[in-house]
Amino acid sequence: MEKFFHLKENGTNVSTEITAGLTTFFAMSYIIVVNPMILSKTGMPWGGVFLATIIAAIIGTLVMGLFANVPYAQAAGMGLNAFFTFTVCFGLGFTWQHAMCMVFLCGLINILITVTKIRKMIIRAIPTSLQHAIGGGIGLFVAYVGMVNVDLIKFTPKDDKAAKVGAIPAIPGLAVLKNPVLWLFLIGLILAIVLTVLNVRGSLLISIVVTTIIGIPMGLTTMSNSVSIMGAFHDLPTTFCAIFSHEGFPTLFAKPSLIPLVLITIFAFSMSDTFDTLGTFIGTGRRTGIFSEADEKALENGSGFSSKMDRALFADSIATSVGAIFGTSNTTTYVESAAGIGAGGRTGLTSVVVSICFALSIVLAPVVSAVPAAATAGVLVVVGCMMASSLKEIAWDDISEAIPAFFAAVFMAFSYSISYGIAAGFIMYCLVMTCKKRAKEVHPMLWIVSLLFLLDFVANAVL
């Protein structure tokens, strides 16, 4: 174990890695039930998506742990699954088989830009101030995810008419603390804060477990989302390799008039998937030392898979295509991995533990799905506090540095998207440097990526 994962070298041990793996798993286990709930709206069988979600998570996370030796977990990405269902299938009228083909191609594109070192070039092009902003921004994003998951932040429509037509304009505010879910969240939050401040070993995992138990008499920890395992296995053949059936690739490009729309959709999938992952790696890996200075030099000067970052990017890039083969939307590196990293996870052993937990969840789905969002939300808020410390490295008294950093960090939470936060930071950085007549100092890759983001925004507006 020590020889394979280099535990001592990374300042960790087996028990810490196991605790970190359990913490990450429970922080992201909601996807096991939520993903099939969303994708089944397209006509996909619930049980097939359920198993595809778990299988893709197992394979992707296992490759991340054994090949890259980093503590990151992968699963079907929230936001991307909603885009798959509500925009691609409902909005554009594509079948779920065609949408799954696009996800598969998105994965191949990610593999290509990883092998050709384009991803590495992007990472090297990011200024130090924006790297810190991305790290701190992910902290704000993670904390915001925790709060939104329990509806602590409430959005009230400005008027009844806006509510009836489904208009977006609304007034944000703090929810009234009369909901049992919020009570359980506050209990978990206070417990996580107290245990963390007191440096209790396994504080975050203890908080999740204790809060889950407290939720039983409150009626919030239930097994109401029980799953029929036999039924799930019966449904899997419907989604497995559906992209290669007649309803998949053979008919995806059958109508020449739809080819531009297909390409734009694949591009939108790829942009979001790529920069969600890059943001997670930059925001969590560099601050904690998972990707060390030596690893950074290997990333810059090496060839093949000469660094942890190389191998981690490759592990992430193959997960999406693998997931599409089994029948789930984009599989990506989870920002909730920050919970396990906050619990001390530093090596791939953490990821292996997460994979084992996903495997066990096939038969223990009722138990896993019983963990309420309120039990993990407090942990995410505390982890967000830890990660926000990166913002102190930014020269806030220099407005030219502060503006791009502010947009990168804050937009991650406001737009509920890591990639859009990065987009805002990149675009503002290019704008500020141009105003200062220092445009030539901006790395060409940053200009290219900023332009691609602008094209992505235009594409989304057209869609």
mmCIF file of N, CA and C in Angstrom, residues 10 60 79 81 88 113 122 143 150 186 257 263 299 375 413:
data_model
loop_
_atom_site.group_PDB
_atom_site.id
_atom_site.type_symbol
_atom_site.label_atom_id
_atom_site.label_comp_id
_atom_site.label_asym_id
_atom_site.label_seq_id
_atom_site.Cartn_x
_atom_site.Cartn_y
_atom_site.Cartn_z
ATOM 1 N N ASN A 10 3.501 11.698 0.770
ATOM 2 C CA ASN A 10 2.434 12.680 0.629
ATOM 3 C C ASN A 10 1.853 13.118 1.972
ATOM 4 N N GLY A 60 -14.161 5.608 -13.741
ATOM 5 C CA GLY A 60 -13.458 6.881 -13.803
ATOM 6 C C GLY A 60 -12.654 7.169 -12.552
ATOM 7 N N GLY A 79 -25.638 19.772 -13.713
ATOM 8 C CA GLY A 79 -25.577 20.889 -14.637
ATOM 9 C C GLY A 79 -25.452 20.352 -16.048
ATOM 10 N N ASN A 81 -25.938 17.197 -16.777
ATOM 11 C CA ASN A 81 -27.080 16.297 -16.981
ATOM 12 C C ASN A 81 -28.364 17.095 -17.239
ATOM 13 N N VAL A 88 -30.755 19.880 -24.664
ATOM 14 C CA VAL A 88 -30.477 19.066 -25.851
ATOM 15 C C VAL A 88 -31.683 18.223 -26.266
ATOM 16 N N ILE A 113 -7.505 16.658 -26.743
ATOM 17 C CA ILE A 113 -6.847 17.878 -26.263
ATOM 18 C C ILE A 113 -5.950 17.596 -25.069
ATOM 19 N N ILE A 122 -3.102 25.354 -21.600
ATOM 20 C CA ILE A 122 -4.078 26.250 -20.965
ATOM 21 C C ILE A 122 -3.699 26.499 -19.514
ATOM 22 N N ALA A 143 -19.257 26.168 -0.954
ATOM 23 C CA ALA A 143 -20.097 26.621 0.160
ATOM 24 C C ALA A 143 -21.502 26.968 -0.329
ATOM 25 N N VAL A 150 -29.894 22.823 0.541
ATOM 26 C CA VAL A 150 -30.913 22.764 1.613
ATOM 27 C C VAL A 150 -31.851 23.967 1.555
ATOM 28 N N LEU A 186 -28.273 23.161 10.146
ATOM 29 C CA LEU A 186 -27.584 23.979 11.143
ATOM 30 C C LEU A 186 -26.896 23.113 12.193
ATOM 31 N N SER A 257 -28.825 19.324 -42.510
ATOM 32 C CA SER A 257 -29.218 20.631 -41.971
ATOM 33 C C SER A 257 -29.004 20.715 -40.468
ATOM 34 N N LEU A 263 -22.770 19.967 -33.957
ATOM 35 C CA LEU A 263 -21.397 20.379 -33.650
ATOM 36 C C LEU A 263 -21.370 21.450 -32.560
ATOM 37 N N LEU A 299 5.060 18.787 -15.643
ATOM 38 C CA LEU A 299 3.926 19.108 -16.513
ATOM 39 C C LEU A 299 4.381 20.000 -17.659
ATOM 40 N N ALA A 375 -27.265 16.574 5.741
ATOM 41 C CA ALA A 375 -26.162 15.975 6.486
ATOM 42 C C ALA A 375 -24.808 16.288 5.853
ATOM 43 N N ALA A 413 -19.864 31.181 -8.053
ATOM 44 C CA ALA A 413 -21.030 30.981 -7.195
ATOM 45 C C ALA A 413 -22.287 31.559 -7.829
#
